[in-house]
Amino acid sequence: MQAPPRVQLLFWALLGCASVILTEVVTFSFPFPFVTVWGLLVICPLYTLHVLVLAWLIFRRGAVSLYTLFLAGALLGMYEAYVTKVLWNPTWGDATVTFGGVYVVQTAILVLFYHPLMAFVLPLLVCESLFTTSRELLRSLHARSQRWISSRPVLTSAVLGIYGGAFHAVAASSVRNSLTSVLLSAFVWGVVVLAWKRWGGKWTLRDLLPSDRQATGLIGLLLIGYLWQGVLLRPEALPRTLLPHLTVWAMYLLFGGLLWLHLRHSAPLAAPEPARRCQPERLSIAYFLAFASTSVLGSAMKTAAGAMVLVSFLLGIGTGLWLVLRAAVALRQLTVQARPTSGSYPD
């Protein structure tokens, strides 16, 4: 059953806020997205539209899996090509290693790790766990991860906040700006959470995601954003030769093709299970307290904070590569299982 449009919009705001905070605020790439014109008109819609469209896509057929979640998140990360042009012309990090016209380190971090996890999977997981009666994303994770998150929700929130604070400390220009960024983000998130507590109600994640008709409009808005930002945002960074474009198209084909094939073989939707009730205010406080505290402490220990972030990059990229390979292997197995036996054909 579809939730009323006003309830959907409120949940979409939660999804967008979570995605923006976990990406742009944590990395200090755009620390004040909720109080600036560019943040409100460009950054927030960009992430919100991506999350909604891709979530609609993977929830349309059967049950979601870790592979479909990761591949959809990788497609989200690909906006760093034609929108920001970072894959071709980085604005951060050592721009030295290239392959096929794209910068390897930046591409690996953004497409194989950070955007799939922080901009897509975690916002969906957080918002489903805190604000809905379903737990589909939690069930798609490894059993050990499910047990950890379910049994230690406050600690999980604090650990996520510690990681965000460490990253924030490394990238922030000053402690004052860092704290201001965290507090403003916490305030906006708190307002939307309280609004949900008052007007949200009890719905599953599928009830709150866009319908097919709504998704058509959202896709149109996303394409408009790609068009004008692709043309006007850093036009000098757009490659003038064919090879860099071919490399990006090949990446789109890889992630999009694997996602499409996995969606074709989606498992049937399991019967819903009773969901343990969460306390969004308590978990949000745990996250932002850990975030703010670690950000301040990390500014005095930038070497240690930087080491934590570097290790996360290495582990995240390794996990992303492993998931791509496993998605291909799992697809082969699914294809073989779906192939009819000789006795299935009519005489």
Tab-separated table of C-alpha atoms in Angstrom:
chain	number	residue	atom	x	y	z
A	1	MET	CA	0.000	0.000	0.000
A	2	GLN	CA	1.378	3.378	-1.026
A	3	ALA	CA	1.837	5.937	1.733
A	4	PRO	CA	0.174	9.354	1.304
A	5	PRO	CA	2.272	11.806	-0.757
A	6	ARG	CA	2.963	14.111	2.194
A	7	VAL	CA	4.311	11.175	4.219
A	8	GLN	CA	6.405	10.041	1.250
A	9	LEU	CA	7.880	13.521	0.841
A	10	LEU	CA	8.812	13.624	4.505
A	11	PHE	CA	10.548	10.252	4.250
A	12	TRP	CA	12.313	11.343	1.059
A	13	ALA	CA	13.626	14.345	2.979
A	14	LEU	CA	15.026	11.970	5.618
A	15	LEU	CA	16.713	9.867	2.940
A	16	GLY	CA	18.181	12.928	1.266
A	17	CYS	CA	19.440	14.403	4.549
A	18	ALA	CA	21.082	11.116	5.535
A	19	SER	CA	22.803	10.772	2.167
A	20	VAL	CA	24.067	14.358	2.140
A	21	ILE	CA	25.315	14.222	5.747
A	22	LEU	CA	27.154	10.925	5.272
A	23	THR	CA	28.851	12.115	2.088
A	24	GLU	CA	29.225	15.871	1.715
A	25	VAL	CA	29.237	16.825	5.407
A	26	VAL	CA	31.401	13.953	6.672
A	27	THR	CA	34.056	14.537	3.998
A	28	PHE	CA	33.815	18.333	4.406
A	29	SER	CA	33.417	18.454	0.634
A	30	PHE	CA	30.371	20.674	1.153
A	31	PRO	CA	30.070	21.220	4.915
A	32	PHE	CA	27.015	23.523	4.901
A	33	PRO	CA	24.523	21.974	2.459
A	34	PHE	CA	21.390	22.944	4.390
A	35	VAL	CA	22.019	26.666	4.780
A	36	THR	CA	23.404	27.677	1.374
A	37	VAL	CA	21.650	28.238	-1.943
A	38	TRP	CA	23.927	25.803	-3.808
A	39	GLY	CA	23.433	23.166	-1.159
A	40	LEU	CA	19.640	23.432	-1.127
A	41	LEU	CA	19.161	23.760	-4.890
A	42	VAL	CA	21.910	21.451	-6.182
A	43	ILE	CA	23.583	19.216	-3.579
A	44	CYS	CA	20.483	18.021	-1.714
A	45	PRO	CA	18.359	17.361	-4.827
A	46	LEU	CA	21.269	15.578	-6.530
A	47	TYR	CA	21.685	13.019	-3.755
A	48	THR	CA	17.987	12.699	-2.953
A	49	LEU	CA	17.001	12.064	-6.566
A	50	HIS	CA	19.769	9.498	-7.039
A	51	VAL	CA	18.796	7.566	-3.916
A	52	LEU	CA	15.074	7.603	-4.726
A	53	VAL	CA	15.432	6.599	-8.378
A	54	LEU	CA	17.941	3.829	-7.720
A	55	ALA	CA	16.006	2.537	-4.701
A	56	TRP	CA	12.820	2.456	-6.795
A	57	LEU	CA	14.703	0.529	-9.474
A	58	ILE	CA	16.052	-2.224	-7.226
A	59	PHE	CA	12.878	-2.606	-5.152
A	60	ARG	CA	10.637	-3.057	-8.194
A	61	ARG	CA	11.519	-6.749	-8.599
A	62	GLY	CA	11.491	-9.216	-5.737
A	63	ALA	CA	13.883	-9.065	-2.824
A	64	VAL	CA	16.919	-6.797	-2.726
A	65	SER	CA	20.376	-8.289	-2.268
A	66	LEU	CA	23.762	-7.005	-1.230
A	67	TYR	CA	24.800	-7.164	-4.894
A	68	THR	CA	21.922	-5.050	-6.181
A	69	LEU	CA	22.477	-2.533	-3.386
A	70	PHE	CA	26.194	-2.222	-4.138
A	71	LEU	CA	25.791	-2.044	-7.922
A	72	ALA	CA	23.105	0.637	-7.638
A	73	GLY	CA	25.375	2.591	-5.296
A	74	ALA	CA	28.241	2.292	-7.774
A	75	LEU	CA	25.987	3.793	-10.446
A	76	LEU	CA	25.274	6.676	-8.065
A	77	GLY	CA	29.029	7.218	-7.725
A	78	MET	CA	29.339	7.495	-11.492
A	79	TYR	CA	27.796	10.983	-11.333
A	80	GLU	CA	31.354	12.064	-10.498
A	81	ALA	CA	32.081	11.736	-14.215
A	82	TYR	CA	29.594	13.816	-16.191
A	83	VAL	CA	28.379	16.028	-13.327
A	84	THR	CA	31.471	16.941	-11.300
A	85	LYS	CA	34.090	15.619	-13.811
A	86	VAL	CA	36.169	14.429	-10.829
A	87	LEU	CA	36.878	11.032	-12.391
A	88	TRP	CA	38.584	12.868	-15.267
A	89	ASN	CA	39.923	15.908	-13.465
A	90	PRO	CA	40.202	15.442	-9.667
A	91	THR	CA	39.880	18.356	-7.278
A	92	TRP	CA	41.445	16.414	-4.372
A	93	GLY	CA	44.097	13.798	-3.709
A	94	ASP	CA	47.214	12.951	-5.698
A	95	ALA	CA	46.200	13.110	-9.345
A	96	THR	CA	48.936	10.885	-10.747
A	97	VAL	CA	47.743	7.381	-11.685
A	98	THR	CA	45.472	7.187	-14.718
A	99	PHE	CA	44.002	4.394	-16.803
A	100	GLY	CA	41.946	4.941	-19.911
A	101	GLY	CA	41.731	8.649	-19.196
A	102	VAL	CA	40.270	8.329	-15.665
A	103	TYR	CA	42.119	8.771	-12.391
A	104	VAL	CA	42.379	5.391	-10.704
A	105	VAL	CA	42.588	6.359	-7.009
A	106	GLN	CA	39.727	8.857	-7.055
A	107	THR	CA	37.551	6.555	-9.159
A	108	ALA	CA	38.184	3.553	-6.897
A	109	ILE	CA	37.368	5.524	-3.732
A	110	LEU	CA	34.226	7.162	-5.088
A	111	VAL	CA	32.728	4.387	-7.212
A	112	LEU	CA	33.823	1.222	-5.417
A	113	PHE	CA	33.570	2.407	-1.824
A	114	TYR	CA	32.352	5.766	-0.651
A	115	HIS	CA	29.268	6.474	-2.722
A	116	PRO	CA	27.910	2.905	-2.716
A	117	LEU	CA	28.228	2.699	1.064
A	118	MET	CA	27.813	6.213	2.428
A	119	ALA	CA	25.561	7.834	-0.162
A	120	PHE	CA	23.270	4.890	-0.883
A	121	VAL	CA	23.354	1.752	1.267
A	122	LEU	CA	23.759	3.388	4.683
A	123	PRO	CA	21.085	6.096	4.167
A	124	LEU	CA	18.586	3.451	3.091
A	125	LEU	CA	19.572	1.124	5.929
A	126	VAL	CA	19.442	3.902	8.534
A	127	CYS	CA	16.108	5.309	7.395
A	128	GLU	CA	14.453	1.916	7.035
A	129	SER	CA	15.683	0.820	10.462
A	130	LEU	CA	14.739	4.037	12.261
A	131	PHE	CA	11.517	5.081	10.572
A	132	THR	CA	9.763	2.070	9.019
A	133	THR	CA	8.288	-1.267	10.048
A	134	SER	CA	10.343	-3.288	7.523
A	135	ARG	CA	13.930	-4.606	7.675
A	136	GLU	CA	14.641	-5.728	4.115
A	137	LEU	CA	18.045	-4.082	3.866
A	138	LEU	CA	19.178	-5.481	7.187
A	139	ARG	CA	18.222	-8.993	6.020
A	140	SER	CA	20.311	-8.517	2.856
A	141	LEU	CA	23.502	-8.175	4.927
A	142	HIS	CA	25.745	-10.945	6.211
A	143	ALA	CA	24.282	-12.760	9.230
A	144	ARG	CA	27.068	-11.531	11.493
A	145	SER	CA	26.443	-7.920	10.474
A	146	GLN	CA	22.727	-8.379	11.090
A	147	ARG	CA	23.340	-9.652	14.616
A	148	TRP	CA	25.779	-6.842	15.433
A	149	ILE	CA	23.489	-4.058	14.223
A	150	SER	CA	20.365	-5.551	15.801
A	151	SER	CA	21.934	-6.222	19.204
A	152	ARG	CA	24.060	-3.063	19.490
A	153	PRO	CA	22.201	-0.217	17.752
A	154	VAL	CA	23.602	2.572	19.948
A	155	LEU	CA	27.167	1.311	19.634
A	156	THR	CA	26.717	0.931	15.874
A	157	SER	CA	25.538	4.558	15.645
A	158	ALA	CA	28.489	5.727	17.750
A	159	VAL	CA	31.011	3.787	15.641
A	160	LEU	CA	29.581	5.353	12.500
A	161	GLY	CA	29.823	8.766	14.159
A	162	ILE	CA	33.449	8.134	15.169
A	163	TYR	CA	34.350	7.323	11.575
A	164	GLY	CA	32.535	10.420	10.338
A	165	GLY	CA	34.285	12.575	12.929
A	166	ALA	CA	37.721	11.234	11.981
A	167	PHE	CA	37.116	11.960	8.301
A	168	HIS	CA	35.716	15.381	9.177
A	169	ALA	CA	38.776	16.209	11.295
A	170	VAL	CA	41.153	15.359	8.458
A	171	ALA	CA	39.300	17.449	5.880
A	172	ALA	CA	37.944	20.368	7.954
A	173	SER	CA	39.534	23.782	7.599
A	174	SER	CA	39.202	24.569	11.327
A	175	VAL	CA	37.668	23.236	14.527
A	176	ARG	CA	35.163	26.090	14.521
A	177	ASN	CA	33.959	25.328	10.999
A	178	SER	CA	33.898	21.630	11.816
A	179	LEU	CA	31.675	22.044	14.874
A	180	THR	CA	29.416	24.526	13.085
A	181	SER	CA	28.955	22.065	10.244
A	182	VAL	CA	28.125	19.178	12.589
A	183	LEU	CA	25.727	21.212	14.736
A	184	LEU	CA	23.838	22.638	11.761
A	185	SER	CA	23.504	19.184	10.235
A	186	ALA	CA	22.344	17.745	13.570
A	187	PHE	CA	19.755	20.520	13.900
A	188	VAL	CA	18.304	19.950	10.418
A	189	TRP	CA	18.257	16.174	10.925
A	190	GLY	CA	16.576	16.610	14.307
A	191	VAL	CA	13.841	18.818	12.838
A	192	VAL	CA	13.026	16.269	10.132
A	193	VAL	CA	13.093	13.387	12.647
A	194	LEU	CA	10.671	15.196	14.957
A	195	ALA	CA	8.422	15.962	11.994
A	196	TRP	CA	8.403	12.264	11.127
A	197	LYS	CA	7.584	11.346	14.738
A	198	ARG	CA	4.530	13.584	14.540
A	199	TRP	CA	3.255	12.968	11.006
A	200	GLY	CA	5.053	9.891	9.677
A	201	GLY	CA	3.078	6.895	10.854
A	202	LYS	CA	3.849	3.189	10.425
A	203	TRP	CA	4.859	2.147	6.912
A	204	THR	CA	7.253	-0.244	5.233
A	205	LEU	CA	10.109	1.041	3.100
A	206	ARG	CA	8.340	-0.129	-0.040
A	207	ASP	CA	5.250	1.886	0.943
A	208	LEU	CA	7.375	5.027	1.116
A	209	LEU	CA	9.455	4.666	-2.055
A	210	PRO	CA	8.247	6.254	-5.314
A	211	SER	CA	5.573	4.622	-7.407
A	212	ASP	CA	6.278	3.982	-11.093
A	213	ARG	CA	4.500	7.188	-12.024
A	214	GLN	CA	6.364	9.227	-9.420
A	215	ALA	CA	9.658	7.658	-10.477
A	216	THR	CA	9.091	8.837	-14.048
A	217	GLY	CA	8.955	12.426	-12.852
A	218	LEU	CA	11.983	11.974	-10.588
A	219	ILE	CA	14.003	10.466	-13.446
A	220	GLY	CA	13.097	13.484	-15.557
A	221	LEU	CA	14.318	15.855	-12.842
A	222	LEU	CA	17.538	13.849	-12.453
A	223	LEU	CA	18.206	13.960	-16.204
A	224	ILE	CA	17.625	17.727	-16.215
A	225	GLY	CA	20.176	18.037	-13.409
A	226	TYR	CA	22.703	15.953	-15.346
A	227	LEU	CA	22.144	18.066	-18.452
A	228	TRP	CA	22.633	21.512	-16.976
A	229	GLN	CA	25.342	20.524	-14.517
A	230	GLY	CA	27.154	18.538	-17.179
A	231	VAL	CA	27.233	21.601	-19.397
A	232	LEU	CA	27.786	24.392	-16.861
A	233	LEU	CA	29.748	22.768	-14.013
A	234	ARG	CA	33.515	22.747	-14.704
A	235	PRO	CA	33.101	22.530	-18.502
A	236	GLU	CA	36.872	22.857	-18.915
A	237	ALA	CA	37.318	19.482	-17.179
A	238	LEU	CA	35.238	17.588	-19.743
A	239	PRO	CA	37.593	15.414	-21.861
A	240	ARG	CA	38.073	16.505	-25.469
A	241	THR	CA	39.196	13.056	-26.629
A	242	LEU	CA	37.155	9.871	-26.962
A	243	LEU	CA	39.091	7.431	-24.748
A	244	PRO	CA	38.104	8.889	-21.327
A	245	HIS	CA	34.443	8.817	-22.365
A	246	LEU	CA	34.754	5.221	-23.574
A	247	THR	CA	36.225	4.201	-20.214
A	248	VAL	CA	33.320	5.768	-18.319
A	249	TRP	CA	30.795	4.214	-20.706
A	250	ALA	CA	32.426	0.825	-20.120
A	251	MET	CA	32.048	1.325	-16.356
A	252	TYR	CA	28.387	2.237	-16.781
A	253	LEU	CA	27.937	-0.879	-18.904
A	254	LEU	CA	29.673	-3.071	-16.306
A	255	PHE	CA	27.739	-1.851	-13.258
A	256	GLY	CA	24.457	-1.287	-15.095
A	257	GLY	CA	24.633	-4.605	-16.920
A	258	LEU	CA	25.380	-6.593	-13.780
A	259	LEU	CA	22.592	-4.771	-11.933
A	260	TRP	CA	20.063	-5.424	-14.696
A	261	LEU	CA	20.941	-9.115	-14.847
A	262	HIS	CA	20.750	-9.497	-11.064
A	263	LEU	CA	17.370	-7.782	-11.025
A	264	ARG	CA	16.133	-10.258	-13.632
A	265	HIS	CA	17.061	-13.076	-11.253
A	266	SER	CA	15.815	-11.457	-8.039
A	267	ALA	CA	14.638	-13.876	-5.365
A	268	PRO	CA	10.931	-13.849	-4.453
A	269	LEU	CA	9.989	-11.348	-1.783
A	270	ALA	CA	10.054	-12.995	1.641
A	271	ALA	CA	7.197	-12.664	4.085
A	272	PRO	CA	7.661	-9.638	6.380
A	273	GLU	CA	9.002	-10.281	9.843
A	274	PRO	CA	8.082	-8.341	12.995
A	275	ALA	CA	10.507	-5.420	13.286
A	276	ARG	CA	12.139	-4.419	16.512
A	277	ARG	CA	11.173	-0.860	17.376
A	278	CYS	CA	14.013	1.662	17.206
A	279	GLN	CA	14.428	4.967	18.980
A	280	PRO	CA	15.528	7.423	16.282
A	281	GLU	CA	16.179	10.273	18.730
A	282	ARG	CA	18.471	8.165	20.923
A	283	LEU	CA	20.447	6.727	18.013
A	284	SER	CA	20.709	10.119	16.308
A	285	ILE	CA	22.091	11.678	19.495
A	286	ALA	CA	24.633	8.855	19.799
A	287	TYR	CA	25.774	9.425	16.220
A	288	PHE	CA	26.128	13.203	16.381
A	289	LEU	CA	27.769	13.208	19.819
A	290	ALA	CA	30.372	10.713	18.596
A	291	PHE	CA	30.719	12.681	15.349
A	292	ALA	CA	31.300	16.034	17.060
A	293	SER	CA	33.605	14.660	19.774
A	294	THR	CA	35.794	12.736	17.344
A	295	SER	CA	35.956	15.679	14.981
A	296	VAL	CA	37.319	17.925	17.756
A	297	LEU	CA	39.745	15.305	19.094
A	298	GLY	CA	40.799	14.311	15.609
A	299	SER	CA	41.807	17.875	14.756
A	300	ALA	CA	44.543	17.527	17.387
A	301	MET	CA	45.504	14.047	16.146
A	302	LYS	CA	45.236	14.380	12.395
A	303	THR	CA	47.827	11.710	11.735
A	304	ALA	CA	45.815	9.079	13.601
A	305	ALA	CA	42.555	10.254	12.034
A	306	GLY	CA	44.142	10.224	8.597
A	307	ALA	CA	45.400	6.678	9.161
A	308	MET	CA	41.876	5.551	10.059
A	309	VAL	CA	40.487	7.097	6.890
A	310	LEU	CA	43.252	5.593	4.749
A	311	VAL	CA	42.639	2.118	6.163
A	312	SER	CA	38.916	2.526	5.457
A	313	PHE	CA	39.724	3.419	1.845
A	314	LEU	CA	41.869	0.319	1.401
A	315	LEU	CA	39.320	-1.976	3.026
A	316	GLY	CA	36.426	-0.334	1.204
A	317	ILE	CA	38.012	-0.523	-2.237
A	318	GLY	CA	39.013	-4.140	-1.629
A	319	THR	CA	35.480	-4.987	-0.555
A	320	GLY	CA	34.055	-3.177	-3.585
A	321	LEU	CA	36.270	-5.135	-5.983
A	322	TRP	CA	35.329	-8.363	-4.213
A	323	LEU	CA	31.628	-7.547	-4.524
A	324	VAL	CA	31.956	-6.880	-8.263
A	325	LEU	CA	33.664	-10.243	-8.749
A	326	ARG	CA	31.204	-12.035	-6.489
A	327	ALA	CA	28.281	-10.401	-8.314
A	328	ALA	CA	29.595	-11.793	-11.605
A	329	VAL	CA	30.167	-15.258	-10.140
A	330	ALA	CA	26.764	-15.295	-8.413
A	331	LEU	CA	25.115	-14.241	-11.664
A	332	ARG	CA	26.674	-17.184	-13.470
A	333	GLN	CA	25.344	-19.519	-10.794
A	334	LEU	CA	21.869	-17.975	-10.976
A	335	THR	CA	21.854	-18.333	-14.762
A	336	VAL	CA	22.789	-22.004	-14.555
A	337	GLN	CA	20.093	-22.666	-11.927
A	338	ALA	CA	17.462	-20.892	-14.015
A	339	ARG	CA	18.339	-22.898	-17.142
A	340	PRO	CA	15.690	-25.636	-17.725
A	341	THR	CA	16.764	-29.260	-17.673
A	342	SER	CA	16.520	-31.411	-20.796
A	343	GLY	CA	13.399	-33.070	-19.428
A	344	SER	CA	11.635	-29.684	-19.212
A	345	TYR	CA	11.387	-29.265	-22.967
A	346	PRO	CA	8.281	-30.515	-24.748
A	347	ASP	CA	8.596	-33.546	-26.993
